[in-house]
Amino acid sequence: MYNVSQAYKAALAAPVHRYKLRGTIRDIDFSEADVLQSSLTITNKCSNDGEVEIGGIYAAEMHVTFVNDLGMSRYSWVGSEITLEEGLHIGAGTYEYVPCGSYLVTEANYTSEGIVVTAFDKSSNLDATMSFATISGTAYEIMSLVCDEVDLELANTDFSDFVNAEVIWTLPEQNDLKSYRDLAGAIAQALCGFFTINRDGCLELRMYGSTEVDTIDPGHRFEGGSFSDFVTHYDSISYTDSDGSVHIYTASGADRGLMYEAGKNYLMFGQEEARQAVADTLAEIHFVPFSVGLAGTIAYDLGDPLKFTNGLADGTKLSCIMQYDWVYNASYTAEGFGKNPALYGAQSSEQRQLEQVAQSTVGKGIVFYPLTNGRQVTIRDGATKKSIFSIAFATTDTTNVMLEGQAVVQVPEAETEEEFEKVIAKLTYTLDGEEITTIHPTWTWSETGKHTVTFIYPTYVEERQIHRFSVALEADGSDLTIDAGDIRAVVWGQNLAAQTAWDGTLVFDDEVSSLNIGGTPITLTSISGSITAMALQLPSGAEVIDTVGMIDVGDGISLMPLIDSVGFGKLVRRNTWGYYLDNNFTWATMQDEYIW
């Protein structure tokens, strides 16, 4: 709401209002006497009809009919700047004026009623083609440069009140942003706000408020109104990357709600932490969609939350102005948009992710999920089975799928004939975390060198789910090695999504070699570990410290908890692997320290 006095608010609450108008065009003053009654209108909005929008930047449109030419010559109207102020009588013959904005005339027509003028605010300056292909900086630095380029003044002195204000954004050279308006929209979306031209003709970044700027009772509605029987709120946001893949970020602790489809924002490619921050901020929005006719003042503004008491509203929820239509000395209609989360929130986050990937389903054709291992895999003799690969895939309908593939397995040369007689390799299939116990393909080899292991398993899976096929291998008689690139596997079938939807599974493994303690080699047993609380996003400068497990060192000696401390985005990375008991029976630290 525009910063008005208490006297103004008191006059606004009174049953009768008196207004005055004053303005200028090309330094020529005019008043309500120069304007055809009910012809002066302004329409402005920050969101598209039907849904709350972040990143919006819309032009306010003004229409007015002047009953005389104000001394303006013909063909001089277009391009002229019009400024307006509305005055409300606050008592004792005094009027308090509220600016209505600054507008540039785009069209003027001489009619029998007068000169009919159409004008838009200065956001049209942003429609100029960008003079640079790429840019880097904070949001405020970028928008300061943009305003210099298009001859606009930035109303904000900084963006510190907005999420992601300190992030350094980089616009990649390969982008389809054409105008400064496109860039400003991307910036506003990244900061979970919207741009508008304020009352002083300056470009201003705003956010949707969370505290009412005014409480309005039924007596101050001239034309009644309507209020939806739901509260619009969001629990997640989806982004489309340059390769067309869709990524969903769910707000922490959010109730079931809508998913905001942000689409492709070139500034946010790879900005995982910033995307999550927008999701968390967006989840704070809880607005009741509405449409109501208020007193004719233009003091209320875009992004203002209002609370309506009694009558049609319940008096407890907020409704936010996302569009207004003002007619001088007649009416002010405010609207807030939104969708019903109940019609969408019944879906789980996974189901919504599937809705996104299902859009890329290639009809009823066969879709393949191929896999090749990127690193060497070693299966230790006599150890528990080890996962050698895992494939996640999404289905869009109930269907049959097939897992097929092969791996080239190497049996190392034995130093003596007695050391090696034969080796047995056994496969285990796992689907969605459940081991398939009905089949365990097994191979027996009596020669060292390279051998081939094949995978094949058909199965029937349910529609609209994300599944994971895993294959594990165990060895008896010798270590086995599979070189990088020697596993080739594929899951294929009909009614699969054409792009992989990550199912949130993280797989970790590590190996520890012998330790030399006091001149006596001690071989560690296998590490068994679990991640107890690991963030999916690893922001620059963040530090992750997690307990991974315990190490047993022969003869039943147990080491203290294994700790992994990693500094991301720093020059030095330090790993503290645990503790051991030295020859003096003193706990000492084992650690590995190296440059990142």
Coordinates of C-alpha atoms in Angstrom, one line a residue:
M1 CA 0.0 0.0 0.0
Y2 CA 1.2 3.5 -0.8
N3 CA 2.5 5.2 2.3
V4 CA -0.5 7.3 3.3
S5 CA -1.3 9.1 6.5
Q6 CA -3.6 7.9 9.3
A7 CA -5.9 10.8 8.3
Y8 CA -6.1 9.3 4.8
K9 CA -6.9 5.8 6.2
A10 CA -9.6 7.3 8.4
A11 CA -11.1 9.2 5.4
L12 CA -11.0 6.0 3.4
A13 CA -13.0 4.2 6.1
A14 CA -15.7 6.9 6.0
P15 CA -19.0 6.2 4.1
V16 CA -18.6 9.1 1.7
H17 CA -15.5 9.9 -0.3
R18 CA -14.5 13.0 -2.3
Y19 CA -11.7 12.9 -4.8
K20 CA -9.7 15.3 -7.0
L21 CA -7.4 14.7 -9.9
R22 CA -4.3 16.5 -11.1
G23 CA -1.8 15.6 -13.7
T24 CA 0.6 16.8 -16.4
I25 CA 1.3 16.1 -20.0
R26 CA 4.3 17.7 -21.6
D27 CA 4.4 20.1 -18.7
I28 CA 0.8 21.1 -19.3
D29 CA -1.3 20.8 -16.2
F30 CA -4.8 19.3 -16.2
S31 CA -7.5 18.3 -13.7
E32 CA -10.7 16.3 -13.6
A33 CA -12.5 19.1 -15.4
D34 CA -10.4 18.2 -18.5
V35 CA -11.3 14.5 -18.3
L36 CA -14.5 12.8 -19.6
Q37 CA -16.3 11.3 -16.6
S38 CA -15.5 7.6 -16.0
S39 CA -13.0 7.6 -18.9
L40 CA -9.8 7.5 -16.8
T41 CA -8.9 3.9 -16.1
I42 CA -5.7 2.1 -15.1
T43 CA -5.2 -1.7 -15.3
N44 CA -2.1 -3.2 -13.7
K45 CA -1.1 -6.7 -12.7
C46 CA 1.8 -8.8 -11.6
S47 CA 0.5 -12.3 -12.3
N48 CA -1.3 -14.2 -15.1
D49 CA -4.9 -15.1 -14.6
G50 CA -5.4 -18.4 -12.8
E51 CA -2.2 -18.8 -10.8
V52 CA 0.2 -17.0 -8.6
E53 CA 3.3 -16.0 -10.7
I54 CA 6.8 -15.2 -9.7
G55 CA 9.1 -13.4 -12.2
G56 CA 6.3 -11.4 -13.7
I57 CA 6.8 -8.0 -15.2
Y58 CA 3.7 -6.5 -16.9
A59 CA 3.0 -3.1 -18.3
A60 CA 0.3 -1.0 -16.6
E61 CA -2.2 0.3 -19.2
M62 CA -4.0 3.7 -18.9
H63 CA -7.0 5.0 -20.9
V64 CA -8.3 8.5 -20.7
T65 CA -10.5 10.8 -22.9
F66 CA -9.7 14.5 -22.7
V67 CA -12.6 16.7 -23.5
N68 CA -10.3 19.3 -25.0
D69 CA -6.8 19.3 -26.6
L70 CA -5.2 21.0 -23.5
G71 CA -3.3 23.2 -25.9
M72 CA -1.5 20.2 -27.5
S73 CA -1.0 20.4 -31.2
R74 CA -1.9 17.6 -33.5
Y75 CA 0.6 14.8 -34.0
S76 CA 2.3 15.7 -30.7
W77 CA 0.5 13.3 -28.4
V78 CA 2.3 10.0 -29.1
G79 CA 5.4 9.7 -27.0
S80 CA 4.3 12.3 -24.5
E81 CA 4.6 11.5 -20.8
I82 CA 1.5 11.7 -18.6
T83 CA 1.7 11.8 -14.8
L84 CA -1.3 11.5 -12.5
E85 CA -2.2 12.0 -8.9
E86 CA -5.5 11.2 -7.1
G87 CA -6.5 13.3 -4.1
L88 CA -8.8 12.1 -1.3
H89 CA -10.5 14.6 0.9
I90 CA -9.3 14.1 4.5
G91 CA -11.2 17.0 6.1
A92 CA -11.2 20.8 6.5
G93 CA -11.0 21.3 2.7
T94 CA -7.6 19.4 2.6
Y95 CA -6.8 16.7 0.0
E96 CA -4.0 14.1 0.4
Y97 CA -2.7 13.1 -3.0
V98 CA -1.4 9.6 -4.0
P99 CA 0.6 9.2 -7.2
C100 CA -1.0 7.1 -9.9
G101 CA 2.1 6.5 -12.0
S102 CA 3.8 7.8 -15.1
Y103 CA 2.7 6.7 -18.6
L104 CA 3.9 7.2 -22.2
V105 CA 1.2 7.8 -24.8
T106 CA 1.2 5.2 -27.5
E107 CA -2.0 6.1 -29.3
A108 CA -4.3 9.2 -29.5
N109 CA -7.5 9.5 -31.6
Y110 CA -9.7 12.6 -32.1
T111 CA -13.4 11.6 -31.6
S112 CA -16.6 13.5 -31.1
E113 CA -16.3 12.9 -27.3
G114 CA -12.7 14.2 -27.2
I115 CA -9.1 12.9 -27.6
V116 CA -9.0 9.2 -26.6
V117 CA -5.6 8.4 -25.3
T118 CA -3.9 5.0 -24.6
A119 CA -0.7 5.0 -22.6
F120 CA 1.6 2.4 -20.9
D121 CA 4.0 2.7 -18.1
K122 CA 7.8 2.8 -18.7
S123 CA 8.3 -1.0 -18.5
S124 CA 8.1 -0.8 -22.3
N125 CA 11.7 0.4 -22.1
L126 CA 12.7 -3.1 -21.2
D127 CA 11.5 -4.4 -24.6
A128 CA 14.7 -3.3 -26.2
T129 CA 17.0 -6.0 -27.5
M130 CA 19.9 -6.9 -25.2
S131 CA 23.2 -5.4 -26.2
F132 CA 25.2 -8.3 -24.6
A133 CA 25.1 -12.1 -25.1
T134 CA 26.1 -13.0 -21.6
I135 CA 26.5 -11.3 -18.2
S136 CA 27.6 -12.2 -14.7
G137 CA 27.0 -10.6 -11.3
T138 CA 24.6 -10.4 -8.4
A139 CA 20.9 -9.7 -9.2
Y140 CA 21.3 -6.1 -8.1
E141 CA 24.4 -5.5 -10.2
I142 CA 22.8 -6.9 -13.3
M143 CA 19.6 -4.9 -12.9
S144 CA 21.5 -1.7 -12.2
L145 CA 23.3 -2.2 -15.5
V146 CA 20.0 -3.1 -17.3
C147 CA 18.3 0.1 -16.0
D148 CA 21.3 2.2 -17.2
E149 CA 20.9 0.5 -20.6
V150 CA 17.2 1.2 -21.0
D151 CA 17.0 4.7 -19.2
L152 CA 15.1 3.5 -16.2
E153 CA 15.7 4.2 -12.5
L154 CA 15.9 1.3 -10.1
A155 CA 13.7 2.0 -7.1
N156 CA 15.4 -0.6 -4.8
T157 CA 18.7 0.5 -3.2
D158 CA 19.6 -3.2 -2.8
F159 CA 17.9 -6.7 -3.0
S160 CA 19.0 -7.8 0.5
D161 CA 15.4 -8.6 1.6
F162 CA 15.1 -11.2 -1.2
V163 CA 16.2 -14.8 -1.3
N164 CA 19.3 -15.5 -3.4
A165 CA 20.3 -11.8 -3.3
E166 CA 24.0 -12.6 -2.8
V167 CA 24.2 -15.3 -5.5
I168 CA 26.5 -14.6 -8.5
W169 CA 24.4 -15.3 -11.6
T170 CA 25.9 -16.1 -15.0
L171 CA 23.9 -16.0 -18.1
P172 CA 25.3 -18.6 -20.6
E173 CA 26.0 -17.5 -24.1
Q174 CA 23.6 -20.2 -25.4
N175 CA 20.2 -18.7 -24.4
D176 CA 17.0 -17.6 -26.0
L177 CA 16.6 -14.4 -24.0
K178 CA 16.0 -11.6 -26.5
S179 CA 15.0 -8.5 -24.5
Y180 CA 15.9 -6.9 -21.2
R181 CA 12.3 -7.8 -20.1
D182 CA 13.2 -11.5 -20.5
L183 CA 16.3 -11.0 -18.4
A184 CA 14.5 -9.0 -15.7
G185 CA 11.9 -11.7 -15.5
A186 CA 14.5 -14.4 -15.0
I187 CA 16.1 -12.3 -12.3
A188 CA 12.8 -11.7 -10.5
Q189 CA 11.9 -15.4 -10.6
A190 CA 15.4 -16.3 -9.2
L191 CA 14.7 -14.0 -6.3
C192 CA 11.1 -15.2 -5.9
G193 CA 9.6 -11.8 -6.6
F194 CA 8.2 -9.7 -9.5
F195 CA 9.0 -6.4 -11.1
T196 CA 6.7 -3.5 -11.6
I197 CA 6.9 0.2 -12.4
N198 CA 6.1 2.1 -9.1
R199 CA 4.2 5.3 -8.6
D200 CA 7.3 7.4 -9.3
G201 CA 8.0 5.7 -12.6
C202 CA 10.9 3.6 -11.3
L203 CA 11.4 -0.1 -11.8
E204 CA 10.8 -1.9 -8.4
L205 CA 11.4 -5.5 -7.4
R206 CA 8.7 -6.6 -4.9
M207 CA 7.7 -9.8 -3.1
Y208 CA 4.3 -11.1 -2.1
G209 CA 3.7 -9.9 1.4
S210 CA 2.9 -12.2 4.3
T211 CA 1.3 -9.6 6.6
E212 CA -1.9 -7.7 5.8
V213 CA -1.5 -4.0 4.9
D214 CA -5.1 -3.3 5.7
T215 CA -8.2 -5.0 7.2
I216 CA -11.4 -4.4 5.3
D217 CA -14.9 -5.0 6.5
P218 CA -18.0 -5.5 4.3
G219 CA -19.0 -1.8 4.7
H220 CA -16.1 -0.8 2.5
R221 CA -17.0 -2.9 -0.5
F222 CA -19.0 -1.1 -3.0
E223 CA -19.7 -4.0 -5.3
G224 CA -19.5 -7.0 -3.1
G225 CA -17.1 -9.7 -4.2
S226 CA -16.3 -13.4 -4.2
F227 CA -13.8 -15.5 -2.3
S228 CA -12.6 -19.0 -3.1
D229 CA -13.1 -21.9 -0.7
F230 CA -9.5 -22.9 -0.6
V231 CA -6.1 -21.4 0.1
T232 CA -3.5 -21.4 -2.7
H233 CA -0.1 -22.6 -1.6
Y234 CA 2.9 -24.4 -3.1
D235 CA 5.0 -27.3 -1.8
S236 CA 7.5 -27.7 -4.7
I237 CA 8.8 -26.1 -7.9
S238 CA 10.0 -27.6 -11.1
Y239 CA 12.8 -26.4 -13.4
T240 CA 13.7 -27.5 -17.0
D241 CA 17.4 -27.7 -17.8
S242 CA 19.0 -27.1 -21.1
D243 CA 18.8 -30.8 -22.1
G244 CA 15.0 -30.8 -21.5
S245 CA 15.2 -32.7 -18.2
V246 CA 12.9 -31.7 -15.5
H247 CA 14.0 -31.3 -11.8
I248 CA 11.7 -30.9 -8.9
Y249 CA 12.6 -29.2 -5.6
T250 CA 10.3 -29.8 -2.6
A251 CA 10.0 -27.2 0.2
S252 CA 11.2 -28.3 3.6
G253 CA 8.2 -29.2 5.8
A254 CA 5.6 -27.9 3.3
D255 CA 2.1 -29.1 3.3
R256 CA 0.7 -30.9 0.3
G257 CA 0.1 -28.2 -2.3
L258 CA 0.7 -27.1 -5.8
M259 CA 3.9 -27.5 -7.8
Y260 CA 5.0 -24.3 -9.5
E261 CA 6.3 -24.9 -13.0
A262 CA 9.2 -22.4 -13.4
G263 CA 10.2 -23.8 -16.8
K264 CA 13.6 -22.9 -18.2
N265 CA 15.5 -20.2 -16.4
Y266 CA 19.0 -19.9 -17.9
L267 CA 20.4 -18.1 -14.9
M268 CA 19.6 -21.0 -12.6
F269 CA 21.2 -23.8 -14.5
G270 CA 23.2 -25.8 -12.0
Q271 CA 22.1 -23.5 -9.1
E272 CA 20.8 -26.3 -6.9
E273 CA 20.9 -24.4 -3.6
A274 CA 19.3 -21.3 -5.2
R275 CA 16.5 -23.4 -6.7
Q276 CA 15.8 -25.0 -3.3
A277 CA 15.7 -21.6 -1.7
V278 CA 13.0 -20.4 -4.1
A279 CA 11.0 -23.6 -3.3
D280 CA 11.2 -22.8 0.4
T281 CA 10.3 -19.2 -0.1
L282 CA 7.4 -19.9 -2.4
A283 CA 6.0 -22.3 0.2
E284 CA 5.4 -19.4 2.5
I285 CA 2.6 -18.1 0.2
H286 CA -0.9 -18.9 1.5
F287 CA -3.5 -16.7 -0.3
V288 CA -7.2 -17.1 -0.9
P289 CA -8.1 -16.2 -4.5
F290 CA -10.7 -13.4 -4.6
S291 CA -12.3 -10.6 -6.6
V292 CA -13.8 -7.6 -4.8
G293 CA -14.9 -4.1 -5.5
L294 CA -13.4 -1.6 -3.1
A295 CA -13.6 2.1 -2.5
G296 CA -12.3 4.1 -5.4
T297 CA -8.8 4.8 -4.0
I298 CA -5.7 3.7 -5.9
A299 CA -3.6 3.6 -2.7
Y300 CA -3.6 -0.2 -2.7
D301 CA -1.0 -1.8 -4.8
L302 CA 0.3 -5.0 -6.4
G303 CA 1.5 -7.6 -3.9
D304 CA -0.5 -6.1 -1.0
P305 CA -2.0 -8.8 1.2
L306 CA -5.5 -7.8 2.6
K307 CA -7.6 -9.3 5.3
F308 CA -11.4 -9.2 4.8
T309 CA -13.6 -9.6 7.8
N310 CA -17.0 -11.1 8.2
G311 CA -19.3 -11.2 5.2
L312 CA -18.1 -13.4 2.3
A313 CA -14.6 -13.8 3.8
D314 CA -13.7 -15.7 7.0
G315 CA -11.6 -12.9 8.5
T316 CA -8.5 -15.0 9.1
K317 CA -6.9 -15.7 5.8
L318 CA -5.0 -13.3 3.5
S319 CA -5.9 -12.4 -0.1
C320 CA -3.2 -10.7 -2.2
I321 CA -3.7 -8.1 -4.9
M322 CA -2.3 -9.5 -8.2
Q323 CA -4.4 -7.3 -10.5
Y324 CA -6.4 -4.1 -10.1
D325 CA -8.7 -2.1 -12.4
W326 CA -9.2 1.5 -11.3
V327 CA -11.7 3.9 -12.6
Y328 CA -11.3 7.5 -11.3
N329 CA -14.0 8.6 -8.9
A330 CA -15.9 5.4 -9.5
S331 CA -14.4 2.0 -8.5
Y332 CA -11.3 0.0 -7.7
T333 CA -11.6 -3.8 -8.4
A334 CA -8.9 -6.0 -6.9
E335 CA -8.2 -9.6 -7.8
G336 CA -6.0 -12.4 -6.5
F337 CA -5.4 -15.6 -8.4
G338 CA -4.6 -19.2 -7.5
K339 CA -5.4 -22.8 -7.9
N340 CA -7.0 -25.3 -5.5
P341 CA -4.2 -27.5 -4.0
A342 CA -6.7 -30.1 -3.1
L343 CA -7.1 -31.0 -6.8
Y344 CA -3.3 -31.3 -7.1
G345 CA -1.9 -32.1 -3.7
A346 CA -3.3 -35.6 -3.5
Q347 CA -0.5 -36.6 -5.8
S348 CA 2.8 -37.5 -4.1
S349 CA 6.0 -35.7 -5.1
E350 CA 7.0 -38.9 -7.0
Q351 CA 3.7 -38.9 -8.9
R352 CA 4.2 -35.3 -9.9
Q353 CA 7.7 -36.0 -11.1
L354 CA 6.2 -38.8 -13.2
E355 CA 3.7 -36.4 -14.7
Q356 CA 6.7 -34.3 -15.8
V357 CA 8.7 -37.2 -17.4
A358 CA 5.5 -38.7 -18.9
Q359 CA 5.3 -35.7 -21.2
S360 CA 8.4 -37.0 -23.0
T361 CA 7.0 -40.6 -23.4
V362 CA 7.5 -41.7 -27.0
G363 CA 3.9 -43.0 -27.5
K364 CA 3.8 -46.8 -27.3
G365 CA 7.3 -47.2 -28.8
I366 CA 10.1 -49.1 -27.0
V367 CA 12.2 -46.9 -24.7
F368 CA 15.7 -47.9 -23.6
Y369 CA 17.6 -47.1 -20.4
P370 CA 21.2 -48.0 -21.2
L371 CA 24.1 -48.1 -18.7
T372 CA 27.9 -48.4 -18.9
N373 CA 30.1 -48.4 -15.8
G374 CA 32.5 -45.5 -15.6
R375 CA 35.0 -47.0 -13.2
Q376 CA 36.6 -50.3 -12.3
V377 CA 34.7 -52.6 -10.0
T378 CA 36.4 -55.2 -7.7
I379 CA 34.6 -58.1 -6.1
R380 CA 36.6 -59.6 -3.2
D381 CA 37.0 -63.3 -2.7
G382 CA 34.6 -64.6 0.0
A383 CA 33.2 -61.2 0.8
T384 CA 29.5 -60.4 0.8
K385 CA 27.9 -59.7 -2.6
K386 CA 28.7 -56.3 -4.1
S387 CA 26.4 -54.2 -6.3
I388 CA 28.1 -53.7 -9.7
F389 CA 25.4 -51.5 -11.3
S390 CA 21.9 -50.1 -10.8
I391 CA 19.5 -48.6 -13.3
A392 CA 16.5 -46.4 -12.4
F393 CA 13.6 -46.2 -14.8
A394 CA 10.1 -44.7 -14.9
T395 CA 6.9 -46.2 -16.2
T396 CA 3.9 -44.4 -17.5
D397 CA 1.6 -47.4 -17.7
T398 CA 1.5 -51.0 -16.4
T399 CA 4.0 -52.9 -18.6
N400 CA 6.6 -55.6 -19.1
V401 CA 10.2 -54.6 -19.0
M402 CA 13.4 -56.5 -19.7
L403 CA 16.8 -56.2 -18.1
E404 CA 19.6 -57.4 -20.4
G405 CA 23.4 -57.0 -20.6
Q406 CA 26.8 -58.5 -20.0
A407 CA 30.0 -57.8 -18.1
V408 CA 33.6 -58.9 -18.9
V409 CA 35.0 -60.3 -15.7
Q410 CA 38.7 -60.9 -15.1
V411 CA 40.1 -63.6 -12.9
P412 CA 43.7 -62.6 -11.9
E413 CA 46.6 -64.8 -12.5
A414 CA 47.6 -67.0 -9.5
E415 CA 51.1 -67.0 -8.2
T416 CA 51.1 -70.8 -7.7
E417 CA 48.9 -73.5 -9.1
E418 CA 47.9 -74.4 -5.6
E419 CA 46.5 -71.0 -5.0
F420 CA 43.8 -71.3 -7.6
E421 CA 41.6 -74.3 -8.6
K422 CA 38.3 -72.7 -9.6
V423 CA 36.2 -69.6 -8.9
I424 CA 32.5 -69.4 -8.6
A425 CA 30.6 -66.2 -9.5
K426 CA 27.0 -65.7 -8.5
L427 CA 24.5 -62.9 -9.5
T428 CA 21.7 -61.5 -7.4
Y429 CA 18.9 -59.4 -8.9
T430 CA 17.1 -56.7 -6.9
L431 CA 14.0 -54.8 -8.0
D432 CA 12.9 -51.8 -6.0
G433 CA 14.9 -52.9 -2.9
E434 CA 13.5 -56.5 -2.9
E435 CA 15.9 -59.3 -3.7
I436 CA 14.7 -61.7 -6.3
T437 CA 15.3 -65.1 -4.7
T438 CA 13.9 -67.3 -7.4
I439 CA 17.0 -67.1 -9.6
H440 CA 20.7 -66.7 -9.0
P441 CA 22.7 -67.2 -12.2
T442 CA 26.1 -68.9 -11.4
W443 CA 29.3 -69.4 -13.3
T444 CA 32.2 -71.7 -12.5
W445 CA 35.6 -71.0 -14.1
S446 CA 38.8 -73.1 -13.7
E447 CA 40.9 -70.7 -15.7
T448 CA 42.3 -67.3 -15.1
G449 CA 41.8 -64.4 -17.6
K450 CA 38.6 -62.8 -19.0
H451 CA 35.1 -64.4 -18.8
T452 CA 31.7 -63.1 -19.6
V453 CA 28.7 -62.8 -17.3
T454 CA 25.3 -62.1 -18.8
F455 CA 22.2 -60.5 -17.3
I456 CA 18.7 -61.2 -18.4
Y457 CA 15.5 -60.9 -16.3
P458 CA 12.0 -60.0 -17.5
T459 CA 9.5 -58.6 -15.1
Y460 CA 6.1 -57.0 -14.9
V461 CA 5.9 -53.5 -13.2
E462 CA 3.1 -51.1 -12.2
E463 CA 2.1 -47.9 -14.0
R464 CA 3.4 -44.4 -13.0
Q465 CA 6.1 -45.5 -10.7
I466 CA 9.9 -45.1 -10.5
H467 CA 11.7 -48.4 -10.3
R468 CA 15.3 -49.5 -9.7
F469 CA 17.0 -52.6 -11.0
S470 CA 20.2 -53.6 -9.2
V471 CA 22.6 -56.4 -9.9
A472 CA 25.2 -57.7 -7.4
L473 CA 28.0 -60.2 -7.8
E474 CA 29.9 -62.3 -5.3
A475 CA 33.0 -64.4 -5.7
D476 CA 34.3 -67.6 -4.2
G477 CA 37.8 -68.8 -5.0
S478 CA 39.4 -65.6 -6.2
D479 CA 39.0 -61.8 -6.5
L480 CA 37.2 -60.6 -9.6
T481 CA 37.7 -57.4 -11.5
I482 CA 35.5 -55.6 -14.0
D483 CA 37.2 -52.7 -15.9
A484 CA 35.6 -49.4 -16.6
G485 CA 33.4 -49.7 -19.7
D486 CA 33.1 -53.5 -19.4
I487 CA 29.6 -53.5 -18.1
R488 CA 26.9 -52.9 -20.8
A489 CA 23.3 -53.2 -19.6
V490 CA 19.9 -51.9 -20.7
V491 CA 16.3 -51.9 -19.4
W492 CA 13.9 -51.7 -22.2
G493 CA 10.1 -51.9 -22.8
Q494 CA 7.0 -50.1 -23.8
N495 CA 5.3 -47.4 -21.8
L496 CA 8.5 -46.1 -20.3
A497 CA 9.3 -42.5 -19.8
A498 CA 11.9 -41.3 -22.4
Q499 CA 14.1 -39.6 -19.7
T500 CA 15.2 -40.9 -16.4
A501 CA 13.5 -39.6 -13.2
W502 CA 16.0 -39.8 -10.4
D503 CA 14.5 -41.7 -7.5
G504 CA 16.5 -40.1 -4.8
T505 CA 18.8 -43.1 -4.2
L506 CA 22.5 -42.4 -3.3
V507 CA 24.9 -45.3 -3.5
F508 CA 28.3 -45.2 -1.7
D509 CA 31.2 -47.6 -1.5
D510 CA 34.8 -47.4 -0.5
E511 CA 37.8 -49.6 0.1
V512 CA 40.6 -49.2 2.7
S513 CA 44.0 -50.9 2.2
S514 CA 46.4 -52.1 4.8
L515 CA 47.7 -49.8 7.5
N516 CA 51.2 -50.0 8.8
I517 CA 51.1 -49.5 12.6
G518 CA 54.4 -49.8 14.5
G519 CA 56.0 -51.7 11.6
T520 CA 53.4 -54.4 11.6
P521 CA 50.9 -54.4 8.7
I522 CA 47.3 -54.7 9.9
T523 CA 44.6 -55.3 7.3
L524 CA 41.3 -53.7 7.9
T525 CA 38.1 -55.5 7.3
S526 CA 35.4 -54.1 5.0
I527 CA 33.8 -50.8 5.9
S528 CA 30.1 -51.0 6.4
G529 CA 28.6 -47.6 6.4
S530 CA 25.4 -45.6 6.3
I531 CA 24.7 -41.9 5.7
T532 CA 22.4 -40.7 8.5
A533 CA 21.7 -37.2 7.3
M534 CA 23.1 -35.9 4.0
A535 CA 21.8 -32.8 2.1
L536 CA 21.1 -33.4 -1.5
Q537 CA 22.5 -30.0 -2.3
L538 CA 26.1 -29.3 -1.6
P539 CA 26.4 -25.5 -1.7
S540 CA 29.7 -23.7 -2.3
G541 CA 31.4 -23.3 1.1
A542 CA 29.2 -25.8 2.9
E543 CA 30.8 -28.4 5.1
V544 CA 29.4 -31.9 5.4
I545 CA 30.4 -34.0 8.4
D546 CA 28.7 -37.5 8.6
T547 CA 29.3 -40.6 10.7
V548 CA 29.9 -43.4 8.1
G549 CA 30.5 -46.5 10.2
M550 CA 33.0 -48.5 12.3
I551 CA 36.2 -50.3 11.4
D552 CA 37.2 -53.6 13.0
V553 CA 41.0 -54.3 13.1
G554 CA 41.8 -58.0 13.7
D555 CA 41.4 -59.8 17.0
G556 CA 38.2 -58.0 17.8
I557 CA 39.7 -54.5 18.2
S558 CA 37.1 -51.9 17.2
L559 CA 38.0 -48.4 16.1
M560 CA 36.0 -45.4 17.0
P561 CA 33.3 -44.1 14.6
L562 CA 34.5 -43.4 11.1
I563 CA 34.1 -39.7 10.4
D564 CA 34.3 -38.1 7.0
S565 CA 34.8 -34.4 7.0
V566 CA 34.9 -32.7 3.6
G567 CA 35.0 -29.0 2.8
F568 CA 33.3 -28.2 -0.5
G569 CA 34.4 -25.3 -2.6
K570 CA 37.6 -24.8 -0.5
L571 CA 41.3 -25.0 -1.5
V572 CA 42.0 -27.9 1.0
R573 CA 40.1 -31.0 1.5
R574 CA 40.7 -33.0 4.7
N575 CA 39.5 -36.5 5.3
T576 CA 39.7 -37.9 8.9
W577 CA 39.2 -41.6 8.5
G578 CA 39.0 -42.7 12.2
Y579 CA 41.3 -43.7 15.1
Y580 CA 43.6 -46.6 15.9
L581 CA 45.3 -47.9 19.1
D582 CA 49.1 -47.6 18.7
N583 CA 51.8 -49.7 20.4
N584 CA 51.6 -47.6 23.5
F585 CA 47.8 -48.3 23.7
T586 CA 47.0 -44.6 23.0
W587 CA 44.3 -43.5 20.6
A588 CA 45.8 -41.7 17.6
T589 CA 44.2 -40.1 14.6
M590 CA 44.4 -41.7 11.1
Q591 CA 43.9 -39.0 8.5
D592 CA 44.5 -38.1 4.9
E593 CA 45.1 -34.5 4.0
Y594 CA 45.5 -33.2 0.4
I595 CA 44.8 -30.3 -2.0
W596 CA 41.2 -30.2 -3.4

